[in-house]
mmCIF file of C-alpha atoms in Angstrom:
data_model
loop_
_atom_site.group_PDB
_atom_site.id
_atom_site.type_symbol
_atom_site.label_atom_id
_atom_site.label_comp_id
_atom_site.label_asym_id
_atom_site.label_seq_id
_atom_site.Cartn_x
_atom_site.Cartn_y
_atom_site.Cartn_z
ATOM 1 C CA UNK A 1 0.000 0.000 0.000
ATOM 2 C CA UNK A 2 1.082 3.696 -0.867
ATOM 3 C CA UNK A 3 1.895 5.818 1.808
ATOM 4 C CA UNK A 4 3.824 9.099 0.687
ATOM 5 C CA UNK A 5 1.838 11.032 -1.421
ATOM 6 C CA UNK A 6 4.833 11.373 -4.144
ATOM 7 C CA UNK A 7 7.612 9.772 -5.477
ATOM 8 C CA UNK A 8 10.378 10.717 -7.521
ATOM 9 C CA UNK A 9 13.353 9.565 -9.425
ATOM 10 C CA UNK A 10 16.334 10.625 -11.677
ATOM 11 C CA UNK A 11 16.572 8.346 -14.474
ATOM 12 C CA UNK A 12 16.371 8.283 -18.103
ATOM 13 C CA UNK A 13 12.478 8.807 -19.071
ATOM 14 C CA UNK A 14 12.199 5.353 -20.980
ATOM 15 C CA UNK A 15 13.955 3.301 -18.500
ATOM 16 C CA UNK A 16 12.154 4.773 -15.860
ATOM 17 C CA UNK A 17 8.520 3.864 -17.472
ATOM 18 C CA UNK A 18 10.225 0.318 -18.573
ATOM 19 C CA UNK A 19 9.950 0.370 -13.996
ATOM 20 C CA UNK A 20 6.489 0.902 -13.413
ATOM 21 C CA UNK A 21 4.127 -1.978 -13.961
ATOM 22 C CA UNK A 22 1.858 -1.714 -16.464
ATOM 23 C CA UNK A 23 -1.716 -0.382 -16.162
ATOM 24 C CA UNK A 24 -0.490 1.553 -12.938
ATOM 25 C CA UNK A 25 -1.012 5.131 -13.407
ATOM 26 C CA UNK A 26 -4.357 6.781 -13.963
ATOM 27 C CA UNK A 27 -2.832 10.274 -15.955
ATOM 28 C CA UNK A 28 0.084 11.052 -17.655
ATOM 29 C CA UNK A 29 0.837 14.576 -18.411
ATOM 30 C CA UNK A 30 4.610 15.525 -18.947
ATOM 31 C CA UNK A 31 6.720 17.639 -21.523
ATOM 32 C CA UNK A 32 9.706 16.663 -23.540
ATOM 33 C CA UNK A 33 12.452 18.778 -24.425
ATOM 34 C CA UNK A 34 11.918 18.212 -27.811
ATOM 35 C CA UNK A 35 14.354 18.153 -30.855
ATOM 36 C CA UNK A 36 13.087 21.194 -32.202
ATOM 37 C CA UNK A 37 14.592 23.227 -29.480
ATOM 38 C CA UNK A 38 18.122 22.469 -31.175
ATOM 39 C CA UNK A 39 16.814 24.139 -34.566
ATOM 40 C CA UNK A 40 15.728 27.553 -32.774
ATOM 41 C CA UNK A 41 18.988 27.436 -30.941
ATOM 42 C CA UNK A 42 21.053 27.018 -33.998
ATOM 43 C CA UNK A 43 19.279 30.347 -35.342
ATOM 44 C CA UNK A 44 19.632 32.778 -32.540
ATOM 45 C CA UNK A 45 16.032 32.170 -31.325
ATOM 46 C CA UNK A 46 16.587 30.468 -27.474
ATOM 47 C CA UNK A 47 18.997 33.133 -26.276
ATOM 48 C CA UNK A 48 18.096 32.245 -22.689
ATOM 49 C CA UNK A 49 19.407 28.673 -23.660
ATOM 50 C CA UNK A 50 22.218 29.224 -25.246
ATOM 51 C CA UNK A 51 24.615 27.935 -22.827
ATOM 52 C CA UNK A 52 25.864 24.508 -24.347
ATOM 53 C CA UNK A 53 26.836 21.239 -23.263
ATOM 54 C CA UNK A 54 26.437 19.020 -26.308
ATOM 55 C CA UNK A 55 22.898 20.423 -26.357
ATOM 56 C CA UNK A 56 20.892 23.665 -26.018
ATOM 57 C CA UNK A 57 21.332 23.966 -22.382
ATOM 58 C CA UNK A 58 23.036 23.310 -19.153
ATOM 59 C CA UNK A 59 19.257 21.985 -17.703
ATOM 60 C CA UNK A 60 17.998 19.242 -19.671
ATOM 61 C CA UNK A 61 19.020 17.215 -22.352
ATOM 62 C CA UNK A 62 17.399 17.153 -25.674
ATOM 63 C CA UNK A 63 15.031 14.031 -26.237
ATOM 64 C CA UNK A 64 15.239 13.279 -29.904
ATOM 65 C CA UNK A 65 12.723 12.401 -32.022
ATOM 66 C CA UNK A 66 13.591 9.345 -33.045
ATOM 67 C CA UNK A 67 13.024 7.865 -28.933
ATOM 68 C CA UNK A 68 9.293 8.968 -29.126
ATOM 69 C CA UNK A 69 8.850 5.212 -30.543
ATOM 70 C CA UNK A 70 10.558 3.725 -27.686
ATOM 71 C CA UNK A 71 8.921 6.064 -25.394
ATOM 72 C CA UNK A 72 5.406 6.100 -26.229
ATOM 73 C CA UNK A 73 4.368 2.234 -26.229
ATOM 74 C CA UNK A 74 5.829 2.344 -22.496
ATOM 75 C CA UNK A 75 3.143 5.950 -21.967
ATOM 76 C CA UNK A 76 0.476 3.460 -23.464
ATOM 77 C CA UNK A 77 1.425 0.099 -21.224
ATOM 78 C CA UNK A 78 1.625 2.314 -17.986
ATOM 79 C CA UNK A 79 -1.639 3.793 -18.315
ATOM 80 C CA UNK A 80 -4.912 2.481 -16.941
ATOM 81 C CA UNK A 81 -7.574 1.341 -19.337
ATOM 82 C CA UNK A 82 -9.553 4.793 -19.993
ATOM 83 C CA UNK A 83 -7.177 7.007 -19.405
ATOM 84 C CA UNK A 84 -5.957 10.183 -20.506
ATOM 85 C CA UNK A 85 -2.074 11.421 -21.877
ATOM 86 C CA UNK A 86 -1.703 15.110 -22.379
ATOM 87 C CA UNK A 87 2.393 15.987 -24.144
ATOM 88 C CA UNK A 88 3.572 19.484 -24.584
ATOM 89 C CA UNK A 89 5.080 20.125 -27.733
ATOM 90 C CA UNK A 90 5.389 23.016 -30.527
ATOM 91 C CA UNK A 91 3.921 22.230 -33.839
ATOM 92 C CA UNK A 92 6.752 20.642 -35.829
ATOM 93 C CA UNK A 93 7.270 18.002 -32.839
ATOM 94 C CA UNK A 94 3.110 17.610 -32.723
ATOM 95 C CA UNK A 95 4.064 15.771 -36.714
ATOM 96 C CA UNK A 96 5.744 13.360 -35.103
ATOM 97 C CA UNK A 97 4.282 12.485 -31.881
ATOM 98 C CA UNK A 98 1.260 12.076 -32.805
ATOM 99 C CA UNK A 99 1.357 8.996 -35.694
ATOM 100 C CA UNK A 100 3.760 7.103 -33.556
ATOM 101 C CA UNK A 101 1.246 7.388 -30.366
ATOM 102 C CA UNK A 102 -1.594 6.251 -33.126
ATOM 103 C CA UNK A 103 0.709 3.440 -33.535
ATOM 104 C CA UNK A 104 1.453 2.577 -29.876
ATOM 105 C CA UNK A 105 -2.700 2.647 -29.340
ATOM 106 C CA UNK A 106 -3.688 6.054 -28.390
ATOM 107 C CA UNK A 107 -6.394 7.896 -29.953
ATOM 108 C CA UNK A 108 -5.657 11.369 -30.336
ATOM 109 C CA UNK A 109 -8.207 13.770 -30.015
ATOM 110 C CA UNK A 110 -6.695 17.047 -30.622
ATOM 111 C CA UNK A 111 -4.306 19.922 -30.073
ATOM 112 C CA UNK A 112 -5.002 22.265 -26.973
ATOM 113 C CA UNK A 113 -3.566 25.286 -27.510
ATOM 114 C CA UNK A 114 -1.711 27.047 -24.392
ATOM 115 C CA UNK A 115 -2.185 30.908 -24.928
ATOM 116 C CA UNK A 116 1.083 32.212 -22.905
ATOM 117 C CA UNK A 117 -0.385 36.157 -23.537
ATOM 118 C CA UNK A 118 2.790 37.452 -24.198
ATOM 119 C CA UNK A 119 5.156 36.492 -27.242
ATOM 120 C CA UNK A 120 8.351 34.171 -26.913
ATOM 121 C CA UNK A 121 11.146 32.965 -28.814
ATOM 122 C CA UNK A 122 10.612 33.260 -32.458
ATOM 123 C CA UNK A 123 12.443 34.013 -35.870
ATOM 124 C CA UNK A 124 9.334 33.973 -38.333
ATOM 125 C CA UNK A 125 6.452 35.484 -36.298
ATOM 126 C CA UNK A 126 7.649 35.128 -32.440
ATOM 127 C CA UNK A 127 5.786 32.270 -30.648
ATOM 128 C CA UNK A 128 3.088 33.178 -28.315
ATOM 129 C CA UNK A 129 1.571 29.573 -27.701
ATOM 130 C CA UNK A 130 2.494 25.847 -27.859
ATOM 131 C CA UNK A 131 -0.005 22.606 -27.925
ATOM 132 C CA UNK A 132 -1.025 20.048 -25.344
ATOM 133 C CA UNK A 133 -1.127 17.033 -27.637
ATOM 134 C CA UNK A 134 -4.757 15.245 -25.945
ATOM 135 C CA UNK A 135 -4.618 11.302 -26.559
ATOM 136 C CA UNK A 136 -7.138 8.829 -24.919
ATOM 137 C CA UNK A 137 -6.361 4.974 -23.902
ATOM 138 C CA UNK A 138 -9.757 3.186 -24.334
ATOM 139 C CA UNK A 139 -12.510 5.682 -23.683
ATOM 140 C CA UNK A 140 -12.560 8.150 -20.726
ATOM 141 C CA UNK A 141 -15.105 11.431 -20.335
ATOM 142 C CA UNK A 142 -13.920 14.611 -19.384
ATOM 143 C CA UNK A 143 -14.911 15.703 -15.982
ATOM 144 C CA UNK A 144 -16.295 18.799 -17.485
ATOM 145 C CA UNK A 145 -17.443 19.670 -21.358
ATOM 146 C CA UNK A 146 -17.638 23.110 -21.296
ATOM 147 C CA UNK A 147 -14.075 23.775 -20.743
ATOM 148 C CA UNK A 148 -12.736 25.539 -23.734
ATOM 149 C CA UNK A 149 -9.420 24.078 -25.990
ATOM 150 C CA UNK A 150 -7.550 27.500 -25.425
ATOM 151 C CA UNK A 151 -6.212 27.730 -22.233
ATOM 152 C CA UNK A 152 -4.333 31.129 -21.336
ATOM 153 C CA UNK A 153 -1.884 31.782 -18.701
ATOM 154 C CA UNK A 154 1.475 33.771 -18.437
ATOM 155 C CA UNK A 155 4.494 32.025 -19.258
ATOM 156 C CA UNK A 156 6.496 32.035 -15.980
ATOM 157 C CA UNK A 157 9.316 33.972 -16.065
ATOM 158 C CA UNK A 158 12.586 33.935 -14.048
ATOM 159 C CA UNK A 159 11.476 30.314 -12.968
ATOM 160 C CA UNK A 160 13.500 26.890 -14.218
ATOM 161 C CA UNK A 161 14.208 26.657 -18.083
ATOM 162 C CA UNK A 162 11.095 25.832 -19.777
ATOM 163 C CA UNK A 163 8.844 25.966 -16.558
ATOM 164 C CA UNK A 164 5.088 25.414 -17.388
ATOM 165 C CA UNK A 165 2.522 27.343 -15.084
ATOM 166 C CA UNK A 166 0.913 24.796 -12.539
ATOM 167 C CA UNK A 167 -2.682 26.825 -13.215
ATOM 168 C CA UNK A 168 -2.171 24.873 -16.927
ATOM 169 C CA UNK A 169 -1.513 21.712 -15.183
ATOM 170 C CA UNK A 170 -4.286 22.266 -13.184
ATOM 171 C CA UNK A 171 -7.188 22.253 -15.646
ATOM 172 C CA UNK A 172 -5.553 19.111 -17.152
ATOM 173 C CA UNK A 173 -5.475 17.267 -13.705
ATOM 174 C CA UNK A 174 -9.136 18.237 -13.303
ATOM 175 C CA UNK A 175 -10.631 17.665 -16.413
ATOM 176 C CA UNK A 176 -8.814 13.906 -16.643
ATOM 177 C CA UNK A 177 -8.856 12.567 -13.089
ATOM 178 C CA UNK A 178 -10.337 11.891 -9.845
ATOM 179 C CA UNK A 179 -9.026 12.859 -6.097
ATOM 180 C CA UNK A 180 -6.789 9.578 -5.094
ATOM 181 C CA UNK A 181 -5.733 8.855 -8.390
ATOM 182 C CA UNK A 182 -1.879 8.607 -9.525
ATOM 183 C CA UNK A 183 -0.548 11.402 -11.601
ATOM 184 C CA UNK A 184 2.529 10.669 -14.040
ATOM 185 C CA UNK A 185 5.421 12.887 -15.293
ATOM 186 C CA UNK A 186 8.687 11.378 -16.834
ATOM 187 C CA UNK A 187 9.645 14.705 -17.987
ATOM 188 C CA UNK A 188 8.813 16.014 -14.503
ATOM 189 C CA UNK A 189 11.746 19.517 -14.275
ATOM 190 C CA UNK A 190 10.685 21.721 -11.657
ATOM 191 C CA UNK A 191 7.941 19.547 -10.818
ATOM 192 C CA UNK A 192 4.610 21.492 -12.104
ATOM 193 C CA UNK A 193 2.832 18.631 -13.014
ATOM 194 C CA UNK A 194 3.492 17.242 -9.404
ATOM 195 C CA UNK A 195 2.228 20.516 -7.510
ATOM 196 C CA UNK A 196 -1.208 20.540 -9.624
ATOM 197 C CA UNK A 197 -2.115 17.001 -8.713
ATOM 198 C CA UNK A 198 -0.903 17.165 -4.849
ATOM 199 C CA UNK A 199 -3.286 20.858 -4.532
ATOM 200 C CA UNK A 200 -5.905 18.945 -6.227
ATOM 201 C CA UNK A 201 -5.754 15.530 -3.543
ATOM 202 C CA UNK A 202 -4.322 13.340 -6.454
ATOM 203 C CA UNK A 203 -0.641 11.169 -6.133
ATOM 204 C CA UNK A 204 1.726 11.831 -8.094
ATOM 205 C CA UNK A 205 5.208 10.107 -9.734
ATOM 206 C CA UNK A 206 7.931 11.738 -11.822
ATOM 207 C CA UNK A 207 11.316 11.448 -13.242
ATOM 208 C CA UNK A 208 14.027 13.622 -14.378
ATOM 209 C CA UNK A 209 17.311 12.476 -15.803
ATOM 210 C CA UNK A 210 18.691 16.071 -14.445
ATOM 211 C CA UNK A 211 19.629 15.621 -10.108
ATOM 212 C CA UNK A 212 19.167 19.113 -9.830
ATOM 213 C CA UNK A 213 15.603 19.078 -11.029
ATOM 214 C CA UNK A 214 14.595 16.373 -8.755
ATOM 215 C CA UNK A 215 15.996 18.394 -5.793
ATOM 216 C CA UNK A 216 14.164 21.618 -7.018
ATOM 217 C CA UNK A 217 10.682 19.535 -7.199
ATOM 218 C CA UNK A 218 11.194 17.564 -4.176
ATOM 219 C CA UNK A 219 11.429 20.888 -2.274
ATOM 220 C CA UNK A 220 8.109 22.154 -4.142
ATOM 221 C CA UNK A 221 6.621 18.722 -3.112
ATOM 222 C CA UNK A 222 7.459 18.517 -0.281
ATOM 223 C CA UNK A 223 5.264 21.411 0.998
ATOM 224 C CA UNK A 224 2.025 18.863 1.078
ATOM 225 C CA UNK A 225 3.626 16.030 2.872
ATOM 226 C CA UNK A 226 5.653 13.574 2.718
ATOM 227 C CA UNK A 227 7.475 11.825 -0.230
ATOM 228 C CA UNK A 228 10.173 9.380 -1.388
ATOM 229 C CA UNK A 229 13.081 11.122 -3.997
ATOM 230 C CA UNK A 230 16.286 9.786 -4.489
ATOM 231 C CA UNK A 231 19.500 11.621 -2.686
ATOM 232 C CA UNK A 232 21.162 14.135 -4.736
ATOM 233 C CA UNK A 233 24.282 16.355 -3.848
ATOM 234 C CA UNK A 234 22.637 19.780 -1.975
ATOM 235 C CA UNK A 235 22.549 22.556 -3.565
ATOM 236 C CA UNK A 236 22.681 25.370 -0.804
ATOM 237 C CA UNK A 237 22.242 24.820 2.805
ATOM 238 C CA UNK A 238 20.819 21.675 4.093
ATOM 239 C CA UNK A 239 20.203 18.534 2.236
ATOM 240 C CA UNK A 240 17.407 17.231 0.302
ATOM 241 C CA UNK A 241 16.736 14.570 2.925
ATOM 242 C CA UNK A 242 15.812 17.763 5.407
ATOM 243 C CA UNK A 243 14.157 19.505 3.593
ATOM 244 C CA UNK A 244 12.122 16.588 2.248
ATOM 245 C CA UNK A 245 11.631 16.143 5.660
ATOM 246 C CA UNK A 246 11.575 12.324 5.306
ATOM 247 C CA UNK A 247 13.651 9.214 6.060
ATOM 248 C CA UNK A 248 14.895 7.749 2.667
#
């Protein structure tokens, strides 16, 4: 039986799904750092993300495109029958996500478009949104209908790289789950996903190949109770362990 009301862990996103058994998880909701990124960089168009270590930043690795086969049959197996799977993505990445989901069993339903109100990185008209790729397992209703497929909410600024509001979570969490249920994130950063479904009485489990995003969500986390992350060199005073406020 589950006791902590999160857990997390710092390995690669595939390898970490290829853990979980299958049919576990009731929602997965998470957001790549796709490919695409590297093309914008290359053009002068992620200047906040321009400092390099074999990729386009010193945060996250890039997942290339070419994994979203190995990824997405593992998204599928996870999942509960009638279940949701929400991905962030910008529209050239949304061309190939979405026929190799098709092909893992999903049944996409459509873009949502996030409306950040203010513009972004851009060469040829600067971006001001980026879809929320909605896929179904089996056949699951919304919790409510009349929500609209624009949802708009600030970017967050001055936060980690690439940092998605937890209001946009939120509405996801809501719309494709129930209090209790187990909330999923292999992409998990700062933890975002993680803070919508603990504020809305869900679990939740995520993964991040980078240590020092699994310290920065643990702390988040750990703010509604207790939860189980691996240990990862402190950053700052005190360790994780404390602040986690936990026994590994």
């Amino acid at each position: 039986m589950r006791t902590s009301l999160f857990e997390l862990s710092g390995k690669d996103a595939v390898a970490w799904l290829q853990d979980q058994p299958s049919e576990s998880v009731d929602l997965v909701i998470t957001d790549p750092a796709y490919e695409s990124l590297e093309k914008h960089r290359a053009v002068g168009t992620t200047t906040r993300l321009k400092h390099s270590k074999a990729s386009s930043n010193d945060w996250f690795n890039i997942f290339p495109n070419s994994r979203f086969r190995e990824l997405l049959p593992e998204v599928y197996r996870v999942l509960r029958r009638n279940s949701h799977f929400y991905l962030f993505c910008d529209p050239e990445t949304m061309f190939v996500v979405k026929p190799e989901a098709e092909r893992a069993g999903f049944r996409f339903w459509k873009p949502i478009v996030w409306d950040k109100r203010t513009i972004g990185m851009g060469y040829h008209y600067r971006a001001r949104y980026e879809f929320i790729l909605f896929f179904e397992k089996g056949k699951r209703r919304l919790n409510d209908l009349g929500v609209a497929d624009v949802i708009a909410a600030r970017r967050i600024h001055g936060g980690y790289p690439a940092e998605k509001p937890v209001a946009v979570s939120e509405i996801l969490v809501n719309q494709s789950s129930q209090p209790g249920e187990l909330v999923a994130d292999p992409f998990m950063g700062s933890g975002s996903v993680g803070v919508a479904a603990l504020k809305l009485g869900r679990l939740f489990t995520g993964n991040d190949l980078n240590p020092e995003a699994v310290r920065v969500a643990a702390q988040k986390l750990a703010r509604f109770g207790a939860g189980v992350a691996p240990t990862v060199e402190p950053h700052g005073p005190g360790d994780l362990l404390d602040a986690l406020g936990r026994q590994a």
